[in-house]
mmCIF file of C-alpha atoms in Angstrom:
data_model
loop_
_atom_site.group_PDB
_atom_site.id
_atom_site.type_symbol
_atom_site.label_atom_id
_atom_site.label_comp_id
_atom_site.label_asym_id
_atom_site.label_seq_id
_atom_site.Cartn_x
_atom_site.Cartn_y
_atom_site.Cartn_z
ATOM 1 C CA UNK J 23 0.000 0.000 0.000
ATOM 2 C CA UNK J 24 1.548 3.316 -1.027
ATOM 3 C CA UNK J 25 2.173 6.027 1.506
ATOM 4 C CA UNK J 26 -0.727 8.477 1.759
ATOM 5 C CA UNK J 27 -0.711 12.008 3.055
ATOM 6 C CA UNK J 28 -3.035 12.260 6.008
ATOM 7 C CA UNK J 29 -4.498 15.654 5.140
ATOM 8 C CA UNK J 30 -6.281 17.018 2.103
ATOM 9 C CA UNK J 31 -9.324 15.811 0.203
ATOM 10 C CA UNK J 32 -7.401 14.484 -2.797
ATOM 11 C CA UNK J 33 -4.015 13.355 -1.489
ATOM 12 C CA UNK J 34 -1.415 12.741 -4.199
ATOM 13 C CA UNK J 35 0.416 9.470 -4.470
ATOM 14 C CA UNK J 36 3.635 9.819 -2.494
ATOM 15 C CA UNK J 37 6.863 7.817 -2.202
ATOM 16 C CA UNK J 38 7.026 4.793 0.062
ATOM 17 C CA UNK J 39 8.700 5.567 3.369
ATOM 18 C CA UNK J 40 10.411 2.949 5.503
ATOM 19 C CA UNK J 41 11.459 3.440 9.119
ATOM 20 C CA UNK J 42 14.089 1.333 10.916
ATOM 21 C CA UNK J 43 13.957 1.599 14.713
ATOM 22 C CA UNK J 44 17.020 0.635 16.761
ATOM 23 C CA UNK J 45 17.353 -0.806 20.252
ATOM 24 C CA UNK J 46 17.943 0.927 23.553
ATOM 25 C CA UNK J 47 15.489 -0.493 26.098
ATOM 26 C CA UNK J 48 13.649 2.392 27.822
ATOM 27 C CA UNK J 49 15.482 4.857 25.583
ATOM 28 C CA UNK J 50 13.522 3.281 22.737
ATOM 29 C CA UNK J 51 10.486 5.275 23.804
ATOM 30 C CA UNK J 52 12.118 8.016 21.724
ATOM 31 C CA UNK J 53 10.761 6.213 18.664
ATOM 32 C CA UNK J 54 7.260 7.253 19.687
ATOM 33 C CA UNK J 55 8.310 10.897 19.425
ATOM 34 C CA UNK J 56 9.752 10.298 15.953
ATOM 35 C CA UNK J 57 6.548 8.641 14.740
ATOM 36 C CA UNK J 58 4.479 11.447 16.232
ATOM 37 C CA UNK J 59 6.632 14.061 14.479
ATOM 38 C CA UNK J 60 6.168 12.282 11.148
ATOM 39 C CA UNK J 61 2.405 12.090 11.550
ATOM 40 C CA UNK J 62 2.289 15.757 12.520
ATOM 41 C CA UNK J 63 3.734 16.458 9.061
ATOM 42 C CA UNK J 64 1.110 14.281 7.407
ATOM 43 C CA UNK J 65 3.306 11.211 6.899
ATOM 44 C CA UNK J 66 2.931 7.595 7.955
ATOM 45 C CA UNK J 67 5.553 4.928 7.197
ATOM 46 C CA UNK J 68 4.588 2.117 4.849
ATOM 47 C CA UNK J 69 7.284 -0.240 6.167
ATOM 48 C CA UNK J 70 8.634 -0.638 9.693
ATOM 49 C CA UNK J 71 11.740 -2.588 10.657
ATOM 50 C CA UNK J 72 12.780 -2.919 14.273
ATOM 51 C CA UNK J 73 15.371 -4.470 16.512
ATOM 52 C CA UNK J 74 15.099 -5.092 20.265
ATOM 53 C CA UNK J 75 12.976 -2.348 21.897
ATOM 54 C CA UNK J 76 12.624 -0.665 18.509
ATOM 55 C CA UNK J 77 10.937 -3.857 17.309
ATOM 56 C CA UNK J 78 8.363 -3.525 20.086
ATOM 57 C CA UNK J 79 7.470 0.052 19.121
ATOM 58 C CA UNK J 80 7.431 -0.870 15.424
ATOM 59 C CA UNK J 81 5.165 -3.856 16.118
ATOM 60 C CA UNK J 82 2.652 -1.867 18.129
ATOM 61 C CA UNK J 83 2.547 0.852 15.481
ATOM 62 C CA UNK J 84 2.141 -1.737 12.727
ATOM 63 C CA UNK J 85 -0.752 -3.220 14.707
ATOM 64 C CA UNK J 86 -2.509 0.135 14.512
ATOM 65 C CA UNK J 87 -1.589 1.854 17.778
ATOM 66 C CA UNK J 88 -1.334 5.609 17.271
ATOM 67 C CA UNK J 89 1.597 7.626 18.655
ATOM 68 C CA UNK J 90 -0.873 9.170 21.137
ATOM 69 C CA UNK J 91 -1.870 5.701 22.367
ATOM 70 C CA UNK J 92 1.744 4.616 22.575
ATOM 71 C CA UNK J 93 2.633 7.747 24.526
ATOM 72 C CA UNK J 94 -0.225 7.220 26.980
ATOM 73 C CA UNK J 95 0.779 3.607 27.633
ATOM 74 C CA UNK J 96 4.473 4.465 27.912
ATOM 75 C CA UNK J 97 3.957 7.264 30.411
ATOM 76 C CA UNK J 98 2.098 4.883 32.720
ATOM 77 C CA UNK J 99 4.990 2.390 32.679
ATOM 78 C CA UNK J 100 7.237 1.759 35.663
ATOM 79 C CA UNK J 101 10.187 -0.619 36.171
ATOM 80 C CA UNK J 102 8.121 -2.618 38.634
ATOM 81 C CA UNK J 103 5.592 -3.180 35.833
ATOM 82 C CA UNK J 104 8.211 -4.806 33.590
ATOM 83 C CA UNK J 105 11.177 -6.419 35.336
ATOM 84 C CA UNK J 106 9.339 -8.787 37.740
ATOM 85 C CA UNK J 107 7.195 -10.044 34.860
ATOM 86 C CA UNK J 108 10.019 -11.074 32.524
ATOM 87 C CA UNK J 109 12.516 -12.907 34.745
ATOM 88 C CA UNK J 110 12.694 -16.712 34.913
ATOM 89 C CA UNK J 111 15.779 -18.725 35.779
ATOM 90 C CA UNK J 112 17.564 -20.094 32.706
ATOM 91 C CA UNK J 113 21.140 -20.921 33.701
ATOM 92 C CA UNK J 114 20.894 -24.327 32.056
ATOM 93 C CA UNK J 115 20.330 -22.659 28.686
ATOM 94 C CA UNK J 116 23.369 -20.415 28.624
ATOM 95 C CA UNK J 117 21.722 -17.307 30.053
ATOM 96 C CA UNK J 118 20.505 -15.851 33.314
ATOM 97 C CA UNK J 119 16.836 -16.004 32.259
ATOM 98 C CA UNK J 120 15.070 -18.618 30.137
ATOM 99 C CA UNK J 121 12.916 -16.096 28.269
ATOM 100 C CA UNK J 122 9.532 -17.783 28.547
ATOM 101 C CA UNK J 123 8.130 -15.023 30.719
ATOM 102 C CA UNK J 124 9.557 -12.406 28.365
ATOM 103 C CA UNK J 125 7.591 -13.978 25.514
ATOM 104 C CA UNK J 126 4.480 -14.116 27.700
ATOM 105 C CA UNK J 127 4.898 -10.405 28.412
ATOM 106 C CA UNK J 128 5.057 -9.639 24.699
ATOM 107 C CA UNK J 129 2.068 -11.902 24.096
ATOM 108 C CA UNK J 130 0.158 -9.708 26.520
ATOM 109 C CA UNK J 131 0.968 -6.729 24.284
ATOM 110 C CA UNK J 132 0.323 -8.226 20.833
ATOM 111 C CA UNK J 133 -1.770 -11.348 21.466
ATOM 112 C CA UNK J 134 -1.717 -14.051 18.791
ATOM 113 C CA UNK J 135 -0.824 -11.630 15.972
ATOM 114 C CA UNK J 136 1.388 -12.897 13.176
ATOM 115 C CA UNK J 137 3.907 -10.666 11.445
ATOM 116 C CA UNK J 138 2.574 -11.320 7.948
ATOM 117 C CA UNK J 139 -1.021 -10.426 8.889
ATOM 118 C CA UNK J 140 -0.446 -6.924 10.274
ATOM 119 C CA UNK J 141 -2.084 -3.857 8.700
ATOM 120 C CA UNK J 142 1.366 -2.401 7.952
ATOM 121 C CA UNK J 143 4.451 -4.163 6.644
ATOM 122 C CA UNK J 144 6.730 -5.165 9.514
ATOM 123 C CA UNK J 145 10.050 -6.976 9.839
ATOM 124 C CA UNK J 146 11.775 -7.961 13.073
ATOM 125 C CA UNK J 147 15.582 -8.209 13.145
ATOM 126 C CA UNK J 148 17.416 -10.810 15.240
ATOM 127 C CA UNK J 149 20.913 -12.356 15.268
ATOM 128 C CA UNK J 150 21.884 -16.018 14.811
ATOM 129 C CA UNK J 151 23.974 -16.823 17.892
ATOM 130 C CA UNK J 152 25.830 -19.641 16.088
ATOM 131 C CA UNK J 153 26.830 -17.736 12.933
ATOM 132 C CA UNK J 154 26.507 -14.066 13.862
ATOM 133 C CA UNK J 155 24.279 -13.516 10.829
ATOM 134 C CA UNK J 156 21.482 -10.990 10.790
ATOM 135 C CA UNK J 157 18.099 -12.722 10.499
ATOM 136 C CA UNK J 158 15.066 -10.782 9.244
ATOM 137 C CA UNK J 159 11.738 -12.216 10.404
ATOM 138 C CA UNK J 160 8.849 -11.376 8.067
ATOM 139 C CA UNK J 161 6.377 -14.044 9.088
ATOM 140 C CA UNK J 162 5.510 -16.070 12.153
ATOM 141 C CA UNK J 163 4.201 -15.378 15.661
ATOM 142 C CA UNK J 164 4.891 -11.768 16.567
ATOM 143 C CA UNK J 165 5.370 -12.293 20.322
ATOM 144 C CA UNK J 166 8.027 -14.950 19.729
ATOM 145 C CA UNK J 167 9.797 -12.759 17.167
ATOM 146 C CA UNK J 168 9.878 -9.860 19.646
ATOM 147 C CA UNK J 169 11.328 -12.159 22.275
ATOM 148 C CA UNK J 170 14.066 -13.247 19.875
ATOM 149 C CA UNK J 171 14.974 -9.689 18.903
ATOM 150 C CA UNK J 172 15.125 -8.605 22.564
ATOM 151 C CA UNK J 173 17.070 -11.596 23.955
ATOM 152 C CA UNK J 174 20.187 -9.851 25.219
ATOM 153 C CA UNK J 175 23.204 -12.215 25.142
ATOM 154 C CA UNK J 176 23.856 -13.834 28.489
ATOM 155 C CA UNK J 177 20.684 -12.328 29.934
ATOM 156 C CA UNK J 178 18.002 -14.194 27.957
ATOM 157 C CA UNK J 179 18.410 -17.610 26.347
ATOM 158 C CA UNK J 180 18.381 -17.860 22.534
ATOM 159 C CA UNK J 181 15.056 -18.508 20.803
ATOM 160 C CA UNK J 182 14.661 -21.564 18.564
ATOM 161 C CA UNK J 183 13.320 -20.442 15.194
ATOM 162 C CA UNK J 184 13.243 -22.640 12.073
ATOM 163 C CA UNK J 185 16.498 -24.416 12.857
ATOM 164 C CA UNK J 186 18.302 -21.321 14.100
ATOM 165 C CA UNK J 187 18.950 -19.967 17.584
ATOM 166 C CA UNK J 188 18.261 -16.266 17.724
ATOM 167 C CA UNK J 189 19.321 -13.478 20.074
ATOM 168 C CA UNK J 190 19.173 -9.685 20.234
ATOM 169 C CA UNK J 191 19.005 -8.070 16.804
ATOM 170 C CA UNK J 192 20.932 -5.071 18.079
ATOM 171 C CA UNK J 193 24.130 -7.158 18.218
ATOM 172 C CA UNK J 194 24.427 -7.200 14.439
ATOM 173 C CA UNK J 195 22.281 -4.192 13.578
ATOM 174 C CA UNK J 196 21.994 -1.483 16.267
ATOM 175 C CA UNK J 197 19.950 0.536 13.752
ATOM 176 C CA UNK J 198 18.772 -1.851 10.994
ATOM 177 C CA UNK J 199 18.587 0.773 8.246
ATOM 178 C CA UNK J 200 20.117 -1.426 5.538
ATOM 179 C CA UNK J 201 17.359 -4.000 6.115
ATOM 180 C CA UNK J 202 14.943 -1.625 4.385
ATOM 181 C CA UNK J 203 16.781 -2.147 1.094
ATOM 182 C CA UNK J 204 14.677 -5.209 0.333
ATOM 183 C CA UNK J 205 11.316 -3.498 0.773
ATOM 184 C CA UNK J 206 11.185 -1.147 -2.198
ATOM 185 C CA UNK J 207 11.014 2.072 -0.202
ATOM 186 C CA UNK J 208 11.880 5.418 -1.737
ATOM 187 C CA UNK J 209 12.981 7.026 1.522
ATOM 188 C CA UNK J 210 14.552 5.077 4.395
ATOM 189 C CA UNK J 211 14.750 6.605 7.867
ATOM 190 C CA UNK J 212 16.976 4.966 10.501
ATOM 191 C CA UNK J 213 16.393 5.992 14.118
ATOM 192 C CA UNK J 214 18.925 5.342 16.873
ATOM 193 C CA UNK J 215 17.796 5.389 20.496
ATOM 194 C CA UNK J 216 20.953 4.137 22.159
ATOM 195 C CA UNK J 217 24.038 6.214 22.840
ATOM 196 C CA UNK J 218 26.711 6.899 20.249
ATOM 197 C CA UNK J 219 30.266 6.167 21.275
ATOM 198 C CA UNK J 220 31.110 9.874 21.274
ATOM 199 C CA UNK J 221 28.451 10.390 23.965
ATOM 200 C CA UNK J 222 29.285 7.366 26.123
ATOM 201 C CA UNK J 223 32.519 7.066 28.066
ATOM 202 C CA UNK J 224 31.556 3.499 29.030
ATOM 203 C CA UNK J 225 31.087 2.453 25.412
ATOM 204 C CA UNK J 226 34.384 4.050 24.398
ATOM 205 C CA UNK J 227 36.189 2.202 27.187
ATOM 206 C CA UNK J 228 34.543 -1.080 26.173
ATOM 207 C CA UNK J 229 35.462 -0.516 22.530
ATOM 208 C CA UNK J 230 39.094 0.197 23.374
ATOM 209 C CA UNK J 231 39.270 -2.845 25.646
ATOM 210 C CA UNK J 232 37.856 -5.164 22.982
ATOM 211 C CA UNK J 233 40.267 -3.824 20.374
ATOM 212 C CA UNK J 234 43.295 -4.373 22.613
ATOM 213 C CA UNK J 235 45.466 -7.502 22.349
ATOM 214 C CA UNK J 236 44.069 -8.837 25.621
ATOM 215 C CA UNK J 237 40.530 -8.086 24.497
ATOM 216 C CA UNK J 238 41.032 -9.927 21.214
ATOM 217 C CA UNK J 239 42.340 -12.918 23.147
ATOM 218 C CA UNK J 240 39.327 -12.919 25.462
ATOM 219 C CA UNK J 241 37.014 -12.704 22.463
ATOM 220 C CA UNK J 242 38.694 -15.724 20.835
ATOM 221 C CA UNK J 243 38.405 -17.661 24.092
ATOM 222 C CA UNK J 244 34.699 -16.904 24.336
ATOM 223 C CA UNK J 245 33.988 -17.827 20.717
ATOM 224 C CA UNK J 246 36.221 -20.894 20.513
ATOM 225 C CA UNK J 247 37.744 -22.166 17.282
ATOM 226 C CA UNK J 248 35.123 -23.589 14.883
ATOM 227 C CA UNK J 249 36.521 -27.103 15.190
ATOM 228 C CA UNK J 250 36.407 -27.105 18.990
ATOM 229 C CA UNK J 251 33.429 -24.983 19.911
ATOM 230 C CA UNK J 252 31.765 -26.145 23.067
ATOM 231 C CA UNK J 253 28.244 -27.442 22.941
ATOM 232 C CA UNK J 254 25.649 -26.789 25.582
ATOM 233 C CA UNK J 255 24.987 -23.803 27.793
ATOM 234 C CA UNK J 256 28.587 -22.659 28.220
ATOM 235 C CA UNK J 257 29.287 -22.808 24.503
ATOM 236 C CA UNK J 258 26.132 -20.820 23.750
ATOM 237 C CA UNK J 259 26.990 -18.219 26.361
ATOM 238 C CA UNK J 260 30.551 -17.898 25.049
ATOM 239 C CA UNK J 261 29.430 -17.308 21.458
ATOM 240 C CA UNK J 262 26.823 -14.783 22.604
ATOM 241 C CA UNK J 263 29.432 -12.859 24.590
ATOM 242 C CA UNK J 264 31.849 -12.965 21.649
ATOM 243 C CA UNK J 265 29.193 -11.427 19.398
ATOM 244 C CA UNK J 266 28.575 -8.742 22.002
ATOM 245 C CA UNK J 267 32.289 -7.931 22.087
ATOM 246 C CA UNK J 268 32.283 -7.713 18.292
ATOM 247 C CA UNK J 269 29.473 -5.163 18.491
ATOM 248 C CA UNK J 270 31.402 -3.090 21.043
ATOM 249 C CA UNK J 271 34.533 -3.231 18.925
ATOM 250 C CA UNK J 272 32.685 -1.990 15.861
ATOM 251 C CA UNK J 273 30.847 0.832 17.641
ATOM 252 C CA UNK J 274 31.185 4.089 15.756
ATOM 253 C CA UNK J 275 31.503 7.566 17.207
ATOM 254 C CA UNK J 276 28.326 8.671 15.455
ATOM 255 C CA UNK J 277 25.663 7.425 13.082
ATOM 256 C CA UNK J 278 26.341 8.332 9.442
ATOM 257 C CA UNK J 279 24.132 11.121 8.138
ATOM 258 C CA UNK J 280 22.750 8.940 5.345
ATOM 259 C CA UNK J 281 22.940 9.328 1.610
ATOM 260 C CA UNK J 282 20.654 9.002 -1.381
ATOM 261 C CA UNK J 283 17.234 8.009 -0.117
ATOM 262 C CA UNK J 284 18.385 7.265 3.441
ATOM 263 C CA UNK J 285 18.471 9.440 6.549
ATOM 264 C CA UNK J 286 19.910 8.577 9.969
ATOM 265 C CA UNK J 287 18.528 10.218 13.102
ATOM 266 C CA UNK J 288 20.104 9.841 16.555
ATOM 267 C CA UNK J 289 17.631 10.780 19.265
ATOM 268 C CA UNK J 290 19.994 10.753 22.295
ATOM 269 C CA UNK J 291 17.308 10.240 24.990
ATOM 270 C CA UNK J 292 18.607 11.694 28.299
ATOM 271 C CA UNK J 293 17.623 8.669 30.400
ATOM 272 C CA UNK J 294 19.132 5.393 31.611
ATOM 273 C CA UNK J 295 18.153 2.309 29.631
ATOM 274 C CA UNK J 296 16.138 0.922 32.570
ATOM 275 C CA UNK J 297 14.249 4.118 33.442
ATOM 276 C CA UNK J 298 10.873 3.072 32.080
ATOM 277 C CA UNK J 299 9.330 5.711 34.344
ATOM 278 C CA UNK J 300 10.965 8.482 32.291
ATOM 279 C CA UNK J 301 9.284 7.708 28.987
ATOM 280 C CA UNK J 302 8.104 11.301 28.549
ATOM 281 C CA UNK J 303 11.705 12.572 28.416
ATOM 282 C CA UNK J 304 12.690 9.966 25.830
ATOM 283 C CA UNK J 305 9.615 10.702 23.696
ATOM 284 C CA UNK J 306 10.399 14.405 23.785
ATOM 285 C CA UNK J 307 13.972 13.685 22.681
ATOM 286 C CA UNK J 308 12.691 11.690 19.708
ATOM 287 C CA UNK J 309 10.305 14.456 18.687
ATOM 288 C CA UNK J 310 13.059 17.084 18.949
ATOM 289 C CA UNK J 311 15.510 14.916 16.980
ATOM 290 C CA UNK J 312 12.990 14.499 14.176
ATOM 291 C CA UNK J 313 12.426 18.268 14.103
ATOM 292 C CA UNK J 314 16.180 18.770 13.749
ATOM 293 C CA UNK J 315 16.435 16.131 11.012
ATOM 294 C CA UNK J 316 13.426 17.347 9.079
ATOM 295 C CA UNK J 317 15.317 19.680 6.685
ATOM 296 C CA UNK J 318 17.356 16.751 5.353
ATOM 297 C CA UNK J 319 14.396 14.412 5.146
ATOM 298 C CA UNK J 320 12.252 17.161 3.672
ATOM 299 C CA UNK J 321 14.793 17.738 0.887
ATOM 300 C CA UNK J 322 14.733 14.048 -0.001
ATOM 301 C CA UNK J 323 10.950 14.061 -0.095
ATOM 302 C CA UNK J 324 10.897 17.273 -2.163
ATOM 303 C CA UNK J 325 13.261 15.669 -4.689
ATOM 304 C CA UNK J 326 10.684 12.903 -5.055
ATOM 305 C CA UNK J 327 7.871 15.374 -5.621
ATOM 306 C CA UNK J 328 6.330 15.492 -2.150
#
């Protein structure tokens, strides 16, 4: 379905817009502000791609929740409403938590919905813990896909999915902008809700440590050589931690600005990743970031006749 302008009696046909929402836990509430800013300008995305918490926001929007609804629900959220409901012991599966309660929590949000049946096109991004490959989920049970994309390595056990074992999509694609290339969109908007390395002393320290000789040795020990990789929980945990170290080592100082039909927006929410009670601040940061990015996005739209 082509993008439609929300206002006007005879809206012209407009380019297809795709939005890729990155991870960031509670910081991901910034995505609601971005979506609200787009709708305020008469635009709704045709295609949504999400990873980790960005997948949750993308899924709810694709289900038909308005930014106003999302904001209302988010501003009622507290840590005590989330954390006790998603923890279940999973040490025997190579992680602290098994993940069953996490999936049940997502099921409470999206019910029995399937990705392929949603009113808007949606894709959920996860990572194969055994190969490190990005996996794009375009069909199947939505709650299970959200669990896979949000399964932080070492924290939640991998999710079995069609012969693969999947973990957090943010490991391989913190902002899955390139995933939109297969969806025929004319304008692709990538939204980051984490913290860029230039803004995070902790991330810079982690990146430097991973890139050091000692860090490279630790990474190899975690991953294990292909011919002698350990099976079972410890092997799974080691590979997950190795992938996490890879992500730290590849962290850039800033998101690229984007080129051609793509635009990157970094929202920089001023909250900790577990402060679910501060959703309003994150949403405001997303709205402000979209306002700042609008000239660039507007030029791309104008070049396409919008």
